Short mmCIF file of C-alpha atoms in Angstrom, two decimals:
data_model
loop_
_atom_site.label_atom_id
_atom_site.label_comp_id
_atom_site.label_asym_id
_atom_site.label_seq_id
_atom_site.Cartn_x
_atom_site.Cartn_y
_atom_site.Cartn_z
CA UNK L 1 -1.01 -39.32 -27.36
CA UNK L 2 -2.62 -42.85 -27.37
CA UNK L 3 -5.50 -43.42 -29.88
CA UNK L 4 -7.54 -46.30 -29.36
CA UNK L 5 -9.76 -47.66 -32.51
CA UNK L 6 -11.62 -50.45 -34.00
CA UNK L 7 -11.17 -51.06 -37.81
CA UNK L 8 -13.75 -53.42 -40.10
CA UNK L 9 -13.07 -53.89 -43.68
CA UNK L 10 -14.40 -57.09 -45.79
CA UNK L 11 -12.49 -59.74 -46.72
CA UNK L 12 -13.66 -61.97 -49.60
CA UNK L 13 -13.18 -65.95 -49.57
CA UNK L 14 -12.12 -67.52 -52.39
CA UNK L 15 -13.71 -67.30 -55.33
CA UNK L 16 -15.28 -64.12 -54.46
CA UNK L 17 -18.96 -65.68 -54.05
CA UNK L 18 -19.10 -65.14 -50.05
CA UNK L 19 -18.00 -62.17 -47.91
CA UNK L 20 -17.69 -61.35 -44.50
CA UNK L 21 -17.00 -58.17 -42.00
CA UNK L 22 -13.68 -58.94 -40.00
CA UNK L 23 -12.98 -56.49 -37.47
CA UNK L 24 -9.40 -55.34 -35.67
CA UNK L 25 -8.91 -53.98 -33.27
CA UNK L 26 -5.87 -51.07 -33.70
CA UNK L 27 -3.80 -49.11 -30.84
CA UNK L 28 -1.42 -46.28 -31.83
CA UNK L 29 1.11 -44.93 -29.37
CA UNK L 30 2.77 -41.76 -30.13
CA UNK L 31 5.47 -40.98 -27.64
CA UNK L 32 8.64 -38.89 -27.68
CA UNK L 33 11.19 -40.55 -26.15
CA UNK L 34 11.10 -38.39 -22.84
CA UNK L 35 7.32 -38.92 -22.63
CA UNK L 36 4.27 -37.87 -24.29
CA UNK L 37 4.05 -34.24 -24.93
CA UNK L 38 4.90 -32.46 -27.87
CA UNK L 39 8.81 -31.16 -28.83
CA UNK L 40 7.19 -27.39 -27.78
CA UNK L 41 5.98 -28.73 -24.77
CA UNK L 42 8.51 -30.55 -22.74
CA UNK L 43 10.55 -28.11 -20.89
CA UNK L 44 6.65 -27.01 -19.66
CA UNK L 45 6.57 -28.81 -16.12
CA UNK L 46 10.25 -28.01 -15.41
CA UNK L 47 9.11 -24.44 -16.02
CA UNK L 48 6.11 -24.16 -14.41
CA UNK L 49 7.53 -25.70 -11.48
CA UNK L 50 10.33 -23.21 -11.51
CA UNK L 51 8.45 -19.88 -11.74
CA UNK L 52 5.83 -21.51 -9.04
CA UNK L 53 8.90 -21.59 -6.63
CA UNK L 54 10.03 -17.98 -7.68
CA UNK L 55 6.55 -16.74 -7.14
CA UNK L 56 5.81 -18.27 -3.51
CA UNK L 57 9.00 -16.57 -2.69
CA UNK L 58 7.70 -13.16 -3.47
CA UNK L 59 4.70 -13.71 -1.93
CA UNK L 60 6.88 -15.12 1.34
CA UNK L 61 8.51 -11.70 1.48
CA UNK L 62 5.50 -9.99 0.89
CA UNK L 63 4.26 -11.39 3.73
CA UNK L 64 7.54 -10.82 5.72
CA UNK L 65 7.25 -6.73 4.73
CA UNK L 66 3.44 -6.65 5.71
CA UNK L 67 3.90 -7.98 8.93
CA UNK L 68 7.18 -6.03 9.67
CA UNK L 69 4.89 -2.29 8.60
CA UNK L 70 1.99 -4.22 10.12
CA UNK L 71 0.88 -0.18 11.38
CA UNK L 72 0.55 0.89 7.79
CA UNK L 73 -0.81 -2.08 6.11
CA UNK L 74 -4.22 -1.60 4.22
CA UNK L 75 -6.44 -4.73 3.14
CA UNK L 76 -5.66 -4.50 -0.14
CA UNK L 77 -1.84 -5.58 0.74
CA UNK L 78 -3.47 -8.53 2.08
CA UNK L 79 -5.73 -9.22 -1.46
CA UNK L 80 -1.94 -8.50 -3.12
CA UNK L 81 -0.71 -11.39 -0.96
CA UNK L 82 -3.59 -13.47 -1.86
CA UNK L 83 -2.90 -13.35 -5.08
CA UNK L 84 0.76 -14.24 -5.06
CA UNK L 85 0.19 -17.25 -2.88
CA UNK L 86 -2.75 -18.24 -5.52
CA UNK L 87 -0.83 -17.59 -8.23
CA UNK L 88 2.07 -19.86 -6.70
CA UNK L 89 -0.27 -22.66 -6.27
CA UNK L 90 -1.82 -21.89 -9.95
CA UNK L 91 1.75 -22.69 -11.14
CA UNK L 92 1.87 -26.15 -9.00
CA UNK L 93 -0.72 -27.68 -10.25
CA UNK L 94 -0.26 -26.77 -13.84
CA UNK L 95 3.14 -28.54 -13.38
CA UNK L 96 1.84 -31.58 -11.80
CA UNK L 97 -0.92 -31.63 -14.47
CA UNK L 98 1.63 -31.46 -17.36
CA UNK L 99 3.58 -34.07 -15.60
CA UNK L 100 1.33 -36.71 -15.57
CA UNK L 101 0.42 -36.03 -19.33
CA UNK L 102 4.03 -36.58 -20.14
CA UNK L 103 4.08 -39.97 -17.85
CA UNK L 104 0.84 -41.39 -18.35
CA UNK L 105 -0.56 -39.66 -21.61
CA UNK L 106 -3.38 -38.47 -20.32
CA UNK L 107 -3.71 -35.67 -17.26
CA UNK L 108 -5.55 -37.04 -14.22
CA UNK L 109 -8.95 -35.16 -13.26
CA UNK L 110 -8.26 -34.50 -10.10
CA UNK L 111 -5.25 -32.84 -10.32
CA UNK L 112 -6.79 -30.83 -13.23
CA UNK L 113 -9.89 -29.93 -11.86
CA UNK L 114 -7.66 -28.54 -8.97
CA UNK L 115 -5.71 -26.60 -11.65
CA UNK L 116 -8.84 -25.10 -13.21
CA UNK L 117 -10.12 -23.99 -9.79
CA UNK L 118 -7.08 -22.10 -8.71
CA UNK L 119 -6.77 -20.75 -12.11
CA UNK L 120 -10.20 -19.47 -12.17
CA UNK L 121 -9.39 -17.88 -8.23
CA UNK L 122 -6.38 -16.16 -9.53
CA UNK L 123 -7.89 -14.83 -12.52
CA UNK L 124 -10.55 -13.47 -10.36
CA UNK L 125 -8.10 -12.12 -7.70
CA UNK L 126 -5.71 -10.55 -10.39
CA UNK L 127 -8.31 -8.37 -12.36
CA UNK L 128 -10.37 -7.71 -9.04
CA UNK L 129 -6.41 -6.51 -7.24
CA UNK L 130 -5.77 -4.04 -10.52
CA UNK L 131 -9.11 -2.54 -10.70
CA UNK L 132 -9.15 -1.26 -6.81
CA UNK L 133 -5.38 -0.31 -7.11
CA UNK L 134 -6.26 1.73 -10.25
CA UNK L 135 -9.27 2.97 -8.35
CA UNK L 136 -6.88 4.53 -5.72
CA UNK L 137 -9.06 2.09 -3.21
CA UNK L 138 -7.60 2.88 0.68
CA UNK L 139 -4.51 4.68 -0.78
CA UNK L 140 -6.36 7.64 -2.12
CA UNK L 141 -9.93 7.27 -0.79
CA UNK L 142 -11.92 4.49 0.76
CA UNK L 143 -15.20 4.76 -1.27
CA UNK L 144 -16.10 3.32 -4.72
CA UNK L 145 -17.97 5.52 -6.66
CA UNK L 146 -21.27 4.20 -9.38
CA UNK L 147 -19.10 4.62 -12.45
CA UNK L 148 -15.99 2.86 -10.37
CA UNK L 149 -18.81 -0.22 -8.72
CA UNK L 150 -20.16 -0.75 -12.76
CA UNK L 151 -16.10 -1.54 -13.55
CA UNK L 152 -16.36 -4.47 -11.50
CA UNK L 153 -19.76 -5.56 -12.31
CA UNK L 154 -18.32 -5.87 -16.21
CA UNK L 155 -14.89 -7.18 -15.33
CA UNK L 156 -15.80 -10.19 -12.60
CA UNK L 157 -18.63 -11.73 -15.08
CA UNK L 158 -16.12 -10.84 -18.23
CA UNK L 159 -13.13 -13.12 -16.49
CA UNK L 160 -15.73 -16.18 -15.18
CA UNK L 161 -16.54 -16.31 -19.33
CA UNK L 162 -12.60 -15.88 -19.73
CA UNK L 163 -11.64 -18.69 -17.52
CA UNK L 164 -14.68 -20.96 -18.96
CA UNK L 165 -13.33 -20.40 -22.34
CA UNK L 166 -10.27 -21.23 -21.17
CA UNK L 167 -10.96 -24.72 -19.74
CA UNK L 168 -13.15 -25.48 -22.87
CA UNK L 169 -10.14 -24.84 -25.30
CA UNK L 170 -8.06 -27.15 -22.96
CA UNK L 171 -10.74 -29.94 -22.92
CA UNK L 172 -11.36 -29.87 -26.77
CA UNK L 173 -9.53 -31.12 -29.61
CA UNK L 174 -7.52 -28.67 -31.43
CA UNK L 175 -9.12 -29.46 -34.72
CA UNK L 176 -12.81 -29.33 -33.79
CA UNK L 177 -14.87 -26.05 -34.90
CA UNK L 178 -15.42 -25.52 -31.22
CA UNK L 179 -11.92 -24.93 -30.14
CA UNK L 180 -11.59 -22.35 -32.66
CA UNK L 181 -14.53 -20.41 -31.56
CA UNK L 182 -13.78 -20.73 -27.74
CA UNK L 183 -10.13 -19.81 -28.41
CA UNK L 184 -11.78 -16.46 -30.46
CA UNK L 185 -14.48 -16.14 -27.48
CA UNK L 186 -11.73 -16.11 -24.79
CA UNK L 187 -8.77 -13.45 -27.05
CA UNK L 188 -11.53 -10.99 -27.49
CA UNK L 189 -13.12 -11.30 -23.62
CA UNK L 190 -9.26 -11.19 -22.25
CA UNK L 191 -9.03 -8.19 -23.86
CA UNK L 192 -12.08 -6.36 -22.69
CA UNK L 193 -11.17 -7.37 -19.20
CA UNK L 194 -7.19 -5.76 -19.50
CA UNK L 195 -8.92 -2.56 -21.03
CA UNK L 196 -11.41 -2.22 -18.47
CA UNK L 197 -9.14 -2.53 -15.69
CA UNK L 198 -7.39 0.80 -17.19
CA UNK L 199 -10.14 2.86 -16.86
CA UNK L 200 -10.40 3.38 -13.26
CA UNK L 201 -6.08 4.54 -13.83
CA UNK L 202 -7.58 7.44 -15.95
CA UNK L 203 -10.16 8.89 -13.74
CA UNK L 204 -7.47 8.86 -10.99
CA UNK L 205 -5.43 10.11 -12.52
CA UNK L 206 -7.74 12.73 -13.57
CA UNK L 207 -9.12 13.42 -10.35
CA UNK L 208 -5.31 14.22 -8.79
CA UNK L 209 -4.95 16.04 -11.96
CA UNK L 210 -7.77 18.39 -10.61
CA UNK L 211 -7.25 18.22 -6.78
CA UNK L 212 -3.31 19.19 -7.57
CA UNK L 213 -5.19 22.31 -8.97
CA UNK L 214 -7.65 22.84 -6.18
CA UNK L 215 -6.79 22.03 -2.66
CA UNK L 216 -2.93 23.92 -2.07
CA UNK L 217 -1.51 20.01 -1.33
CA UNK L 218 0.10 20.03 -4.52
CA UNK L 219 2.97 18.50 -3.16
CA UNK L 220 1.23 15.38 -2.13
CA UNK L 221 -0.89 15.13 -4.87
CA UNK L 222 1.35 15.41 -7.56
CA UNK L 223 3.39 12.43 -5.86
CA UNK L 224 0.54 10.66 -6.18
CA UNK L 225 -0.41 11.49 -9.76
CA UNK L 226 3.25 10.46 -10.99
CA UNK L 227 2.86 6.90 -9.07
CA UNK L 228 -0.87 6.56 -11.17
CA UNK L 229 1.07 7.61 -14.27
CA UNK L 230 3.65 4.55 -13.61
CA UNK L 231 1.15 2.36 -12.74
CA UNK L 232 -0.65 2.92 -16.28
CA UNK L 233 2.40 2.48 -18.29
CA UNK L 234 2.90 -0.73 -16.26
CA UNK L 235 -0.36 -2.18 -17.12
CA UNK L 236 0.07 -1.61 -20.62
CA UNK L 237 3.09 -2.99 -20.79
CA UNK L 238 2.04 -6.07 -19.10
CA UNK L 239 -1.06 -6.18 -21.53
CA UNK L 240 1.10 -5.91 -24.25
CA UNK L 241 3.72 -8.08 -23.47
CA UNK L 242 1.69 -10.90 -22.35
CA UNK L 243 -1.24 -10.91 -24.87
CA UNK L 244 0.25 -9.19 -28.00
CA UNK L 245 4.07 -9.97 -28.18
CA UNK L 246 3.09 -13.34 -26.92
CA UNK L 247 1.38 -14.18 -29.56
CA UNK L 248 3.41 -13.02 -32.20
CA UNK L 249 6.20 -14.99 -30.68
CA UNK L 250 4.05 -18.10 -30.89
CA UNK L 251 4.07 -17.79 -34.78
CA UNK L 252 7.40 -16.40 -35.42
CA UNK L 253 9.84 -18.70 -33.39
CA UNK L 254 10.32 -22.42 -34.68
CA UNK L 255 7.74 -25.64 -33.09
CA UNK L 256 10.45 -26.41 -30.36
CA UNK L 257 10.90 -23.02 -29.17
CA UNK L 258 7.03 -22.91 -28.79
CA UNK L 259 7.63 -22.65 -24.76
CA UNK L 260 9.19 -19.21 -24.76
CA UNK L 261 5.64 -17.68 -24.98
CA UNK L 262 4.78 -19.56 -21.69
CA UNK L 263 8.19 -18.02 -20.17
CA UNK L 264 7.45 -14.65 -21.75
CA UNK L 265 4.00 -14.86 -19.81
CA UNK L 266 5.07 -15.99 -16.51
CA UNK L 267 8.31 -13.45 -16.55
CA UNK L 268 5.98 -10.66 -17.67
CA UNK L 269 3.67 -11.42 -14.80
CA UNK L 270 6.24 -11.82 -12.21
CA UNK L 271 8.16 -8.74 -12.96
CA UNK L 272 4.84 -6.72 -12.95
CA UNK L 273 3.78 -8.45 -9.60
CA UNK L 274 7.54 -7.06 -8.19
CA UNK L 275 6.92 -3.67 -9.45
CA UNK L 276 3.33 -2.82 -8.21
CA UNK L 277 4.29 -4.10 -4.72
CA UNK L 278 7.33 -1.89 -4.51
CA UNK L 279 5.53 1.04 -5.49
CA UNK L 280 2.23 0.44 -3.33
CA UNK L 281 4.87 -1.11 -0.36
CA UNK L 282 3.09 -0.64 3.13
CA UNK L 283 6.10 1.54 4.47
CA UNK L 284 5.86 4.01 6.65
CA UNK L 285 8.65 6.11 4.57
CA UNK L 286 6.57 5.56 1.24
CA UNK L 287 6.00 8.86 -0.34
CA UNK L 288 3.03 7.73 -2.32
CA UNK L 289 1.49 6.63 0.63
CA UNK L 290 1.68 9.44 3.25
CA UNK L 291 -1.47 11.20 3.96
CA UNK L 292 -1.10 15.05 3.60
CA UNK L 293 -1.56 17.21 7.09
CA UNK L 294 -4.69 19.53 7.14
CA UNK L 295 -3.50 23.29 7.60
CA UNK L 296 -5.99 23.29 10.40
CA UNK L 297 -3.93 21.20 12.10
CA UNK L 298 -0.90 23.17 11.57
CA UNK L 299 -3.10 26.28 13.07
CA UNK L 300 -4.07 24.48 15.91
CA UNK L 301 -0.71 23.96 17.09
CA UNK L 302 0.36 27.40 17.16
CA UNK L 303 -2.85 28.16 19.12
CA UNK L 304 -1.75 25.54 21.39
CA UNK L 305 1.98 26.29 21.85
CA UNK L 306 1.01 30.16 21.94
CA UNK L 307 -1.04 29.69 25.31
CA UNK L 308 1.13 29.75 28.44
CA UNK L 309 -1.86 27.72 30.10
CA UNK L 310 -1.18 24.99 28.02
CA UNK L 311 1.93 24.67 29.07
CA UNK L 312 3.52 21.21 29.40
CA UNK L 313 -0.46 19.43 28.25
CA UNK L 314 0.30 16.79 25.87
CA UNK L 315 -0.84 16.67 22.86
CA UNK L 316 -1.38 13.17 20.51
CA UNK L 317 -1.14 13.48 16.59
CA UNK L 318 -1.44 11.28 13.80
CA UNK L 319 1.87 10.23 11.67
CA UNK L 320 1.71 10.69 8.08
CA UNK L 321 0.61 7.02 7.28
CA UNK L 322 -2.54 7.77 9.40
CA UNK L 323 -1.96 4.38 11.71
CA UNK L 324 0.79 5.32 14.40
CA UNK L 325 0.54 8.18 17.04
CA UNK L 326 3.14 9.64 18.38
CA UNK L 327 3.32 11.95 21.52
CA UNK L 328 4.60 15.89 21.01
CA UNK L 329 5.28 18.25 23.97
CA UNK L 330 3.83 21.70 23.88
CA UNK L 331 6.43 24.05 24.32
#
């Protein structure tokens, strides 16, 4: 850090009698020999530049998989790609942010207002993308209920006051009363937002609890309930991981080794980013996303193929992923 400063003391002249202010001017530099940031936080823009890489990678093939099942693709895929890409670019700008602190001791506003804007958009995007997964949103049903709309209502305000928080703690001196009370503001609001977000898991999981129970496609709808179940323990490992453990490992691990909680995060993140899109993959072979066939259906077709008038009338269906049709024969 550089700390620029003007110093005045009095300096007596000769005998004492007379006295007058003289005033200095004093400069401190504090640099590491690699640059200006901290022993903790100097393999930071290597990483972040890293794990931005790794992450527009996933989204690339992301994108690859949702154009090659373009047939079975839902919007939501596309918010999950949104998010990857934003989360990519997140990444970059952090990195370039932390590299001009390290160069020039200071980070350059624009560069850091662009890394507060994308952070605030993928914060957004994240908690908005796990809410209508956990929601069963277009793979279960396409309408939100009241109870489901109010989760959203709490969580998007909640994350805004997160992500304020956030850029207030990175603005303000680590020492001031402030930081300590935005840095208490934005733990507690974090966590409101990550248990919100697990609500709408339970009451699908409930409701394919009770369908399983109801309907006779118990098949289908137990398939369904085991991917919500897997998707529940994967948020709570991700909340744990990345706001619990990471802390503790901030206090336990020695001032150098500081970094590994960043790591820890961005690992975390990208590992639970990898597992949510291979289980909600836009596949046409995807159990958990196959749409169960009415037994009306099934009736209809051995009215149809029981009719000798019908003979050789063809007859168009819907696939199980409820986008492609495919011609049958009646025999």
């Amino acid at each position: 850090t550089r700390v620029n400063g003007i110093l005045s003391y009095p300096v007596s002249i000769c005998d004492g009698s007379l006295s007058r202010l003289c005033v200095c001017k004093v400069e401190i530099t504090e640099k590491n020999p690699s640059g200006y940031l901290s022993a903790a936080e100097i393999p930071l823009p290597r990483l972040y530049i890293s794990m931005a890489t790794i992450f527009f990678a996933a989204a690339v093939v992301w994108t690859y998989t949702l154009l090659k099942y373009r047939y079975s693709v839902f919007k939501i895929h596309w918010l999950m790609a949104a998010l990857a890409y934003t989360k990519a670019v997140s990444l970059l700008f952090h990195s370039i942010n932390y590299h001009f602190i390290n160069s020039e001791g200071h980070p350059i506003e624009g560069w850091a207002v662009m890394y507060y804007i994308t952070h605030l958009l993928k914060g957004a995007l994240l908690f908005i993308t796990l809410a209508l997964i956990g929601t069963g949103f277009a793979f279960v049903k396409y309408i939100l209920s009241d109870k489901e709309k109010k989760i959203f209502m709490i969580v998007i305000p909640l994350q805004v006051l997160a992500n304020v928080s956030y850029i207030i703690i990175e603005e303000t001196e680590e020492g001031t009363s402030d930081y300590a009370l935005w840095r208490e503001i934005l733990f507690l609001v974090d966590l409101l937002c990550c248990g919100a977000v697990l609500f709408p898991v339970v009451w699908s999981i409930r409701h394919l609890q009770e369908a399983s129970n109801t309907d006779g496609k118990a098949a289908m709808n137990l398939e369904k309930l085991k991917l919500f179940r897997h998707y529940y323990v994967m948020i709570v490992c991700y909340i744990y991981f990345t706001r619990i453990i990471a802390i503790l490992l901030q206090f336990t691990v020695p001032f150098q080794w500081q970094w590994c909680q960043e790591f820890l995060v961005e690992v975390s993140t990208l590992i639970f980013f990898v597992l949510t899109g291979f289980k909600f993959r836009p596949a046409s072979n995807n159990p958990y996303l196959q749409l169960p066939q009415d037994e009306e259906d099934l009736e209809m077709d051995e009215v149809i193929t029981e009719s000798g008038v019908l003979e050789g009338i063809h007859k168009v269906k819907k696939t199980s992923n409820g986008r492609e049709r495919q011609r049958e024969v009646a025999l």
